[in-house]
Every structure is written in structure tokens, then in C-alpha cells.
Short mmCIF file of C-alpha atoms in Angstrom, two decimals:
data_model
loop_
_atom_site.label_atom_id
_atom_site.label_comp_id
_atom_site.label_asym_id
_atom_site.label_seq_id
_atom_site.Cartn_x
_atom_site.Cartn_y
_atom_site.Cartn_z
CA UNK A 1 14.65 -4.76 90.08
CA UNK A 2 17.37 -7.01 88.21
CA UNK A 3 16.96 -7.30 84.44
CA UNK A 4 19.17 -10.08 83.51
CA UNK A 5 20.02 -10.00 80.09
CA UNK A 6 22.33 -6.97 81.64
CA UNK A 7 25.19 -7.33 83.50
CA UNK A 8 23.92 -6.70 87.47
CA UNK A 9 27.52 -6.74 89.60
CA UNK A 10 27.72 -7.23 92.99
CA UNK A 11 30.84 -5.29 94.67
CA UNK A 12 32.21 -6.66 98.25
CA UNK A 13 34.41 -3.94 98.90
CA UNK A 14 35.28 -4.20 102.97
CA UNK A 15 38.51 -3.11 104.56
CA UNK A 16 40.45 -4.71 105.44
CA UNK A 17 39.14 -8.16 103.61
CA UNK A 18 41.01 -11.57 102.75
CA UNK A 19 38.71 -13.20 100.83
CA UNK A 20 34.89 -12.92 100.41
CA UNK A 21 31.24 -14.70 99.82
CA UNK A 22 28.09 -14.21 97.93
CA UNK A 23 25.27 -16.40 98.44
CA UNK A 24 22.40 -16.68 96.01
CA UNK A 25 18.92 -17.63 96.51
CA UNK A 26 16.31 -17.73 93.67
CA UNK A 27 12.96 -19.36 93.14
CA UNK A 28 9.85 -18.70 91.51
CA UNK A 29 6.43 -18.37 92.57
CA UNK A 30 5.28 -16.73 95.69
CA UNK A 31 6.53 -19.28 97.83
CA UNK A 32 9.28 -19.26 100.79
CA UNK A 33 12.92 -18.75 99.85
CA UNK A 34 14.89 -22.54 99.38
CA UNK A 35 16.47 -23.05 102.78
CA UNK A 36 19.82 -23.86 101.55
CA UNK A 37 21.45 -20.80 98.37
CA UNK A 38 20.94 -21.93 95.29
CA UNK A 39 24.50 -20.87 94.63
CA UNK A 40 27.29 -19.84 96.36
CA UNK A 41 30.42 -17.82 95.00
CA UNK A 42 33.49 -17.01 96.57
CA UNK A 43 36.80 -14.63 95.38
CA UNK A 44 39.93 -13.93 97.41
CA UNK A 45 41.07 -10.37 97.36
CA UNK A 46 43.06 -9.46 94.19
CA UNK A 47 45.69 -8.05 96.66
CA UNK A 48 46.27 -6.13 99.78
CA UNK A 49 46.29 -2.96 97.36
CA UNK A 50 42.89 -4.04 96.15
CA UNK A 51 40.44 -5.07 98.26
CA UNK A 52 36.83 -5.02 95.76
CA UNK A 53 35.23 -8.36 94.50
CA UNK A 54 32.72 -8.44 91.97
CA UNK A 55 29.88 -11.30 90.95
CA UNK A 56 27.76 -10.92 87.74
CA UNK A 57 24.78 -12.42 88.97
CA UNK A 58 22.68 -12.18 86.01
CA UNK A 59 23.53 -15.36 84.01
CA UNK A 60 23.09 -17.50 87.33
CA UNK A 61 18.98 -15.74 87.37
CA UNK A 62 18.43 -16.48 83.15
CA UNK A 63 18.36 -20.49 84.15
CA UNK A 64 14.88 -19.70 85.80
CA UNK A 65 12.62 -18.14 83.05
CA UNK A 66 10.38 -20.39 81.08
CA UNK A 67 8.67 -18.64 79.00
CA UNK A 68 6.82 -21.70 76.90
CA UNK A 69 4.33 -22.18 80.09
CA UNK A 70 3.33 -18.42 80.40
CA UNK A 71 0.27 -17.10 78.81
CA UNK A 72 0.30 -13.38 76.91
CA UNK A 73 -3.53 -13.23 77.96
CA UNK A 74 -5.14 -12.01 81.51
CA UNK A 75 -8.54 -13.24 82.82
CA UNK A 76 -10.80 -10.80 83.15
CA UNK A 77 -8.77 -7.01 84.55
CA UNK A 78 -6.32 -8.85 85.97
CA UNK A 79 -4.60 -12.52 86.70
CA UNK A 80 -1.03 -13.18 87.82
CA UNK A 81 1.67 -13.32 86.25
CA UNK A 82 3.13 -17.27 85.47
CA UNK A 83 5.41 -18.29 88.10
CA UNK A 84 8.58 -18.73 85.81
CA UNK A 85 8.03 -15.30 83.99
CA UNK A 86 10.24 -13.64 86.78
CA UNK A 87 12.37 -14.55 89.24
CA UNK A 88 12.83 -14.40 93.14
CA UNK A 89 15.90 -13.50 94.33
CA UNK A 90 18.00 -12.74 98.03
CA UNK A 91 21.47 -12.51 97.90
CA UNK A 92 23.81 -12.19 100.91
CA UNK A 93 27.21 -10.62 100.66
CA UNK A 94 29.83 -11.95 103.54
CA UNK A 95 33.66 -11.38 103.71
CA UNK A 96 36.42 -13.25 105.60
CA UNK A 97 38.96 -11.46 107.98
CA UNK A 98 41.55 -13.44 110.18
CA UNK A 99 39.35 -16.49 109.56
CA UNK A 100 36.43 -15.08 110.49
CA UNK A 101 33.31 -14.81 108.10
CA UNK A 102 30.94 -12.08 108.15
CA UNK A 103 27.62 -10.71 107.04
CA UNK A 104 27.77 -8.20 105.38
CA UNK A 105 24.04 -7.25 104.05
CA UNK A 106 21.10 -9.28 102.35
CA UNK A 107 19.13 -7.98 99.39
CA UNK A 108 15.74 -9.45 98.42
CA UNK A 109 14.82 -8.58 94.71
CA UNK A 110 12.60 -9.09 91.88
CA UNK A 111 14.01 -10.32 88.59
CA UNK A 112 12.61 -9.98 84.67
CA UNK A 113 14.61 -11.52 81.94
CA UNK A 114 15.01 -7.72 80.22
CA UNK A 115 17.94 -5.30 79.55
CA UNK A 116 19.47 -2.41 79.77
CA UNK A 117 20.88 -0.15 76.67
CA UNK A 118 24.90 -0.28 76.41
CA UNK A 119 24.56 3.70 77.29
CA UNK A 120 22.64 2.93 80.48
CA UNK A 121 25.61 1.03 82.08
CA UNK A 122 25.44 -1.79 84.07
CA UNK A 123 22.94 -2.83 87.76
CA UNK A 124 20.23 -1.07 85.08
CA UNK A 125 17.04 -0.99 87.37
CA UNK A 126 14.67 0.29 84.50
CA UNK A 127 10.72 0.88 85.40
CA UNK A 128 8.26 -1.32 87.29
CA UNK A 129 5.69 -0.83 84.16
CA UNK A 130 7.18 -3.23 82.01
CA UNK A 131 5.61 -1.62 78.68
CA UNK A 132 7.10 1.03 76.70
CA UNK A 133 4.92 4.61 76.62
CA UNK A 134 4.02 5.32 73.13
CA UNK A 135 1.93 7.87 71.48
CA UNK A 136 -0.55 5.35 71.17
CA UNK A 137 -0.99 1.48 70.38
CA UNK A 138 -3.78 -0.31 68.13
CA UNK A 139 -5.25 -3.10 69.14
CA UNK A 140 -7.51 -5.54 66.90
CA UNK A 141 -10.94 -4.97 67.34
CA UNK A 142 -11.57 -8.92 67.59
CA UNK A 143 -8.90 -8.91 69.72
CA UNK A 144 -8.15 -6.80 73.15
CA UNK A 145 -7.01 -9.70 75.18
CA UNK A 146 -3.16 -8.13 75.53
CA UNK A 147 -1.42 -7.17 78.86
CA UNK A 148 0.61 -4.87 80.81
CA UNK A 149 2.69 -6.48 83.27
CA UNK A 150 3.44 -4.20 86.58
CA UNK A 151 5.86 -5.04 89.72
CA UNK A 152 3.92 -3.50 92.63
CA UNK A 153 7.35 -2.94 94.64
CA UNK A 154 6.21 -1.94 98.27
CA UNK A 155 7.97 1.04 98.86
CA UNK A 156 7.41 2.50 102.85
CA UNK A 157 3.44 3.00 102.71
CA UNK A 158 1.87 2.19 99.39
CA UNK A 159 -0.88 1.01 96.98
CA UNK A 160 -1.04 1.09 93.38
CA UNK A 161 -3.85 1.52 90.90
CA UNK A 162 -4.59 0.87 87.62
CA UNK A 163 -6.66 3.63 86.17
CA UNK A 164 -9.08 3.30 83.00
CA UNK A 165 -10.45 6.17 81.11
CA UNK A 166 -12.97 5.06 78.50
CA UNK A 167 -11.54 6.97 75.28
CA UNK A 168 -15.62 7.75 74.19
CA UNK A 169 -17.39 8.88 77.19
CA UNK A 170 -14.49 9.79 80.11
CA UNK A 171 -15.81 7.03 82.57
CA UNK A 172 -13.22 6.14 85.29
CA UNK A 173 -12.23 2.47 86.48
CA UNK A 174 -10.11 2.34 89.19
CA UNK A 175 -8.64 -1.42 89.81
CA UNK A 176 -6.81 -1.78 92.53
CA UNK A 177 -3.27 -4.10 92.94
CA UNK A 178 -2.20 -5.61 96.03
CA UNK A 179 1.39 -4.28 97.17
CA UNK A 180 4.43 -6.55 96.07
CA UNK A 181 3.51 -9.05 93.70
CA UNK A 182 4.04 -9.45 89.77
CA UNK A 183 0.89 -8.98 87.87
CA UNK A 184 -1.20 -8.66 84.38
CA UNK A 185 -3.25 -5.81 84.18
CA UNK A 186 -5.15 -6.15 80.92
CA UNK A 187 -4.84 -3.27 78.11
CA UNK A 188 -8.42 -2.75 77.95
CA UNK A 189 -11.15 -2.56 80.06
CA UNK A 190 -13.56 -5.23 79.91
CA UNK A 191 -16.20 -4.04 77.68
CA UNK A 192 -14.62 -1.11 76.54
CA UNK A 193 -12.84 -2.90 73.68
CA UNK A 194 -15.03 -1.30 70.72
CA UNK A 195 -13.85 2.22 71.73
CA UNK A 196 -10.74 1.97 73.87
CA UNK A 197 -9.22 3.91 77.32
CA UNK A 198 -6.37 5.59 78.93
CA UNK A 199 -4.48 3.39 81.00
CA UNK A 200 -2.46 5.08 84.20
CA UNK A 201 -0.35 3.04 86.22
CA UNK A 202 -0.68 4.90 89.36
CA UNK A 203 1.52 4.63 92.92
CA UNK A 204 -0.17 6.27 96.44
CA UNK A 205 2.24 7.29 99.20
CA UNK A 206 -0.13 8.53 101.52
CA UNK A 207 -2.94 10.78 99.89
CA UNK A 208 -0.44 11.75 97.05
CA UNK A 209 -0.52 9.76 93.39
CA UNK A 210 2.54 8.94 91.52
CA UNK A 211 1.52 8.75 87.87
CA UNK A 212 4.29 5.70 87.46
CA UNK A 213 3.22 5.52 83.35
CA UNK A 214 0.22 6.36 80.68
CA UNK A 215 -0.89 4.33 77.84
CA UNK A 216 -3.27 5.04 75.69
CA UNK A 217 -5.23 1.89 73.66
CA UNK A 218 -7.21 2.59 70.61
CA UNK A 219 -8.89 0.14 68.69
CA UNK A 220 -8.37 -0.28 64.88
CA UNK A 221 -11.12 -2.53 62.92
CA UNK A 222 -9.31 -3.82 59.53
CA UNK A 223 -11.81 -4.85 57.03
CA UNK A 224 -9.84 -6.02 54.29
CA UNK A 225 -7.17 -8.15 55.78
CA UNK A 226 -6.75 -10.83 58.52
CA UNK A 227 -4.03 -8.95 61.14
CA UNK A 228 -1.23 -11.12 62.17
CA UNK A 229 -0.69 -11.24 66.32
CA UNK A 230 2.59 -10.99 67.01
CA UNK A 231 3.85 -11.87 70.97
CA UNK A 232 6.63 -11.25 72.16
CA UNK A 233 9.27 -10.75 75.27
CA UNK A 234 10.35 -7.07 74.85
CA UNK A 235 12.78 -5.24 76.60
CA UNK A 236 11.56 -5.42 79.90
CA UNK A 237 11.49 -9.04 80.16
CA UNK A 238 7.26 -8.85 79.46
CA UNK A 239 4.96 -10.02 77.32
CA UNK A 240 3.91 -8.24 74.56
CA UNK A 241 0.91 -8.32 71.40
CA UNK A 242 1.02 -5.94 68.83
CA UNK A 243 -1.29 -6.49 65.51
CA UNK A 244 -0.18 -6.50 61.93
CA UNK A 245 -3.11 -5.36 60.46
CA UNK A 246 -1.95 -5.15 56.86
CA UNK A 247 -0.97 -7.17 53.90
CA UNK A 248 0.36 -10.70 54.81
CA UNK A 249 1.82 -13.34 52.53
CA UNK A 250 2.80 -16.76 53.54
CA UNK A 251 5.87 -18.85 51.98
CA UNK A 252 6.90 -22.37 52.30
CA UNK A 253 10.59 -23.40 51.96
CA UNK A 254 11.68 -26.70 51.66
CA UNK A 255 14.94 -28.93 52.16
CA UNK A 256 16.21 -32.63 51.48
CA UNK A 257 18.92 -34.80 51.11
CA UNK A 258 19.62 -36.44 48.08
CA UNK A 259 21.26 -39.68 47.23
CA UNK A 260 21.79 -41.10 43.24
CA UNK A 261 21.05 -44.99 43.10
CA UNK A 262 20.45 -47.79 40.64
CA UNK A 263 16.72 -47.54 39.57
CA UNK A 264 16.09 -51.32 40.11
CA UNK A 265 19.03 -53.69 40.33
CA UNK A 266 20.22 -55.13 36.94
CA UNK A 267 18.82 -56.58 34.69
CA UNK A 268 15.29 -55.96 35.78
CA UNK A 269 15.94 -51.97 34.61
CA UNK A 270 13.11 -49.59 35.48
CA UNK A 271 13.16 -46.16 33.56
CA UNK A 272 10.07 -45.31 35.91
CA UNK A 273 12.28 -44.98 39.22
CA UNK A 274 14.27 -42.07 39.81
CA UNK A 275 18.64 -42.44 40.01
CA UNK A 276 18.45 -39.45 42.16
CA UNK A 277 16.46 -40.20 45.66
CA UNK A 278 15.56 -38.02 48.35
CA UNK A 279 15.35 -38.54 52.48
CA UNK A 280 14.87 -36.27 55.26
CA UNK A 281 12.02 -33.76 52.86
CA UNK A 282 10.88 -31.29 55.42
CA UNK A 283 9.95 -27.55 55.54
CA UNK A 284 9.43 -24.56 57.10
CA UNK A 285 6.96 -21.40 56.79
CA UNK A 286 7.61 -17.61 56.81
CA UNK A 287 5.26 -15.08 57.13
CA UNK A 288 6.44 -11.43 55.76
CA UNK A 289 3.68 -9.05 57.57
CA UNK A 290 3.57 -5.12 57.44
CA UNK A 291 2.17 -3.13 60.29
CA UNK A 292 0.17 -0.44 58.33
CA UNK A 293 0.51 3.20 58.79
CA UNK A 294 2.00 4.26 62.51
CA UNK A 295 2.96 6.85 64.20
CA UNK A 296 6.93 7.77 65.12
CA UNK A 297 7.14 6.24 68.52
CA UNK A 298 6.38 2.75 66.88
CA UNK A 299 9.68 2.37 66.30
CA UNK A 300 11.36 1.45 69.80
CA UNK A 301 8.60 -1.84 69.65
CA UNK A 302 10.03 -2.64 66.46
CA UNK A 303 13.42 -2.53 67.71
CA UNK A 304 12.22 -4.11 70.76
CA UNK A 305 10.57 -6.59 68.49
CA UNK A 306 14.17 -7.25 66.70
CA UNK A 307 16.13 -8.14 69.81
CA UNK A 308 13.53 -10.43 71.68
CA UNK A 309 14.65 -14.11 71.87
CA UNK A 310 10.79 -15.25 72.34
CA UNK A 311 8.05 -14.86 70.01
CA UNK A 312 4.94 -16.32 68.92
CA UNK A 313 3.01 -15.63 65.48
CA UNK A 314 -0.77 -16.35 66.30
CA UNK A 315 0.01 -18.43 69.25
CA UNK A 316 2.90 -20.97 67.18
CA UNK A 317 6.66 -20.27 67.98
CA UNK A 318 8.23 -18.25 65.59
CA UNK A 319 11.91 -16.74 64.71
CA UNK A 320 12.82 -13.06 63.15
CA UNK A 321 14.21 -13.38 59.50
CA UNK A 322 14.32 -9.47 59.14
CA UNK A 323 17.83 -8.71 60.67
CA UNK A 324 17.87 -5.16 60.28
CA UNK A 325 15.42 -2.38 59.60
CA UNK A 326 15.11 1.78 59.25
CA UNK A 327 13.80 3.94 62.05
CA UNK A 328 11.83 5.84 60.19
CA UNK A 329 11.24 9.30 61.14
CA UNK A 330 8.08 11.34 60.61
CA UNK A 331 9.99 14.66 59.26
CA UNK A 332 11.60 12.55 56.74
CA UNK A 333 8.51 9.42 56.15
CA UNK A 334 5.02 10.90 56.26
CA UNK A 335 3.37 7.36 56.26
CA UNK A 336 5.47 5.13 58.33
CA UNK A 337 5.10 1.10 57.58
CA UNK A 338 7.24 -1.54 58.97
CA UNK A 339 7.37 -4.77 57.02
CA UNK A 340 8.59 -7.94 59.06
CA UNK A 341 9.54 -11.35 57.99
CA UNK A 342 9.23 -13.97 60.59
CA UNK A 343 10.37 -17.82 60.40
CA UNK A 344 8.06 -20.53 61.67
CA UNK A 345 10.37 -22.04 64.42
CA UNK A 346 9.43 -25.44 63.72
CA UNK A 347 9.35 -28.06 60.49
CA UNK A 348 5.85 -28.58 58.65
CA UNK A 349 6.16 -32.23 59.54
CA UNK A 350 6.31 -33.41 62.76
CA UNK A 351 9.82 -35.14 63.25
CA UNK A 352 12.29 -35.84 65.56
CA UNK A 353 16.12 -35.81 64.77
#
């Protein structure tokens, strides 16, 4: 797996070398790979001391997310993921000797527009469960619709499995997901949304089960306010809801140009028009949110929250006006709350400039 908002290097280190090649394929969809690369890079050797070439490949793979055309929401258990959520991607490594080119290797991947911590280096491969574990998440009563995204990376001889375990009674639901493919698995079971389940990502190699991640989705019914859905791209280059179930307020900001005129040209003097004018009046919403009481490991979706570059407030693009926040630790904060402050990412009136 490539997650691109990382560095992911490619060495050609062959010796002896002259020069070398890298050819890069990428497409979306489940489609064949495009006959011709989609780009193709080439280095000579830094010297005959120094054979290794290296290729960042992961700003050529960013140009082929689109996130405004995928949906947060899976039909029914499961549904695809869209197309231009993740990537497709074959690379082919070549170097030149005495005029002579040759293959080296080819490496057919997967790619999610995710990252890697500084501390985990570069070429970070991450998990194919592209969902954080927590203690626990809350869901909206009135609304269970949110997903888990999974890679089902065929691996020798394989299947995977989505588990449910209804939180109330211990039923089992076993789904299973065809081998190699990107797809939604939704949080909760359909018709178990008033009480909740386990959810186990699950990997066979032969009769033995891999236990690849656990979730557990409760439900929490808030009387008093309306929660706020919040979705977002997290870490892994997914799409994520979580529910503000709290307090919400609503602010509207607004900006012009001003110009200072005659009121009406002389002599026919008007004290009922204004000297000072306006153009270009438009403005923009924020909504400043607060999660309600959570538990510790709440915190890593906040900061995931913080460093997303898509998200959505009730379905309507949105920006992060809260730059910084406290982790807030349990030992320290008994009742943990996180209050948010999010920027409508569009102007009230509908304009073009």
C-alpha cells in the first residue's frame, strides 16, 4: 500500500549502472492498466562512486483523488468504494548499461491519499483497515449510515470477513469480501443500529483467522440537541463520520468593499443616499460544535480531524478554523470535550469571481 501524502521513494540501485528508468502507470477503477505509463522518469548515476537513484512517486499519485464525487455512505453492508477514492498503480524500474536498457522489476500497488507520522519514516505502508481502533465510537441514533473502508490485499491463499457482534444479544454476522478490491463495509449492521455491534475485520489463510482490527460501535441518542455530522478524509486516506452531539452555535461573518461618492450629482443634493457605497457584500458561516463527553482515545480522530484537507459539515464543504487544540488526558481531564470551529467553505451568496 502507498499513502501519498508521504514521501514513497523508489531506489534503482544496480551495479554497475549509467543511467536509469522508472515508469509509472496509474488509473482508477477496476479497469485494465493504460497501455502506454502515465509517466516516465529518468536519472543518470550521480557518479561511478554512487550508483543509487531515487523517485518520490507520491506527488505524481495525489493528481488522481477526487474526493467531491465519493460518497461517505454504503448501501446496504457493503458497496464499493468510488473509483477516484484510491488509486491504481504499477511501476517498472529499468537501468541502462553500455546502452543497453533493462528491466529490472514491476510492482503493482494500491494507493490512498493518507500519511505516515514524521517518526514512521518514509515508503510508510500503514494498515489495510483504514479506520483508527478506538475504545469505542458513538454514532447518532438517527444516523448509522458511516463506513469502514478495507483493502482486501490478496496475500498467497485468502479471504476476508467482516464480523458483526450485536452489542445486546451476541448474534454473529459474518459478511464476506471478495479478495483484492477496495471496499465500504458499513459500521453497523443493518438493523442493529438501536443497540450497536463489534466489528472484526478478519483475514483467513487457510483454516486460521487473522483478527486484522476491532471496532466497537455504540449508539448514543441526544435528546436535547441536533448533533452536527462531521466527514472527513483521515489519516488513512478514508472517509470518515463522527457526530457532535452537543451544543452548536452558528455565526455569520460578512465582508465588502467600500467606495465614498457624491450622493446625487450637484445641485440635485440628496441627504437620503449614502457618500459611502458598498460592492462585492458577501459572507460566510462558521459553526463552533463540541463533541460531548469522550473517552481518551478520541483524541487521535481529533488530531486526525485537524490535519485532513477534506471535510464536509452535514453534507456542505467545510474548512477547520480551530488550528490547534489539547490532547486531553483522562488522569489529568475526568470529562473530556473537544470544541471545534469549522468555516463554511463557500460564500452565502452564490457568486462567481
Amino acid at each position: 500500500m502507498i499513502f501519498a501524502r508521504s514521501p514513497f521513494i523508489i531506489t534503482i540501485d544496480e551495479t554497475p549502472q549509467e543511467s536509469t528508468r522508472l515508469e509509472l502507470f496509474l488509473w482508477n477503477g477496476t479497469g485494465a492498466a493504460p497501455a502506454a505509463p502515465t509517466y516516465s522518469l529518468s536519472k543518470k548515476v550521480p557518479s561511478v562512486n554512487n550508483n543509487a537513484t531515487y523517485y518520490n512517486i507520491a506527488p505524481f499519485i495525489r493528481e488522481f483523488f477526487d474526493f467531491t464525487q465519493s460518497s461517505p455512505v454504503a448501501s446496504g453492508v457493503t458497496a464499493n468504494t468510488n473509483d477516484y477514492a484510491y488509486c491504481n498503480v504499477i511501476y517498472k524500474t529499468y537501468y541502462t548499461l553500455d546502452g543497453t536498457e533493462t528491466l529490472i522489476d514491476t510492482v503493482t500497488d494500491k494507493a490512498f491519499d493518507g500519511f505516515g507520522y514524521f517518526e514512521n519514516e518514509y515508503n510508510y505502508q500503514g494498515k489495510n483497515v483504514l479506520l483508527t481502533e478506538l475504545d469505542a465510537y458513538y454514532y447518532d441514533c438517527d444516523n448509522a449510515s458511516a463506513i469502514v473502508t478495507i483493502y482486501t490485499e490478496a496475500t498467497i491463499v485468502n479471504n476476508w470477513i467482516a464480523r458483526y457482534t450485536n452489542l445486546s444479544t451476541g448474534t454473529i454476522q459474518n459478511i464476506n469480501l471478495t479478495d483484492n478490491i477496495v471496499v465500504d463495509v458499513s459500521r453497523v449492521y443493518t438493523g442493529w443500529q438501536a443497540v450497536g455491534n463489534k466489528l472484526e475485520i478478519i483475514k483467513t489463510i487457510g483454516p486460521a483467522e487473522s483478527i486484522q482490527a476491532t471496532f466497537y460501535f455504540v449508539p448514543q441518542c441526544e435528546c436535547r440537541y441536533t448533533p452536527v455530522q462531521v466527514d472527513f478524509v483521515n489519516r488513512w486516506g478514508a472517509w470518515q463520520m463522527e457526530s457532535f452531539f452537543k451544543a452548536s452555535t452558528e455565526s455569520v461573518e460578512m465582508e465588502n468593499n467600500r467606495f465614498k461618492s457624491n450622493p446625487v450629482p450637484f445641485p440635485d443634493y440628496s441627504t437620503t443616499q449614502p457618500q459611502y457605497k458598498t460592492f462585492n457584500t458577501n459572507g460566510k458561516r462558521t459553526f463552533k460544535v463540541n463533541t460531548g463527553w469522550v473517552n481518551e482515545s478520541y483524541k487521535q480522530v481529533i488530531e486526525e480531524m485537524l490535519l485532513s484537507e477534506m471535510i464536509r459539515v452535514d453534507g456542505l464543504p467545510a474548512n477547520l478554523k480551530t488550528k490547534s487544540i489539547e490532547k486531553f488526558k483522562s488522569i489529568n481531564t475526568k470529562t473530556i470535550n473537544y470544541t471545534m470551529e469549522f468555516e463554511m467553505a463557500y460564500d452565502i451568496i452564490n457568486s462567481i469571481s
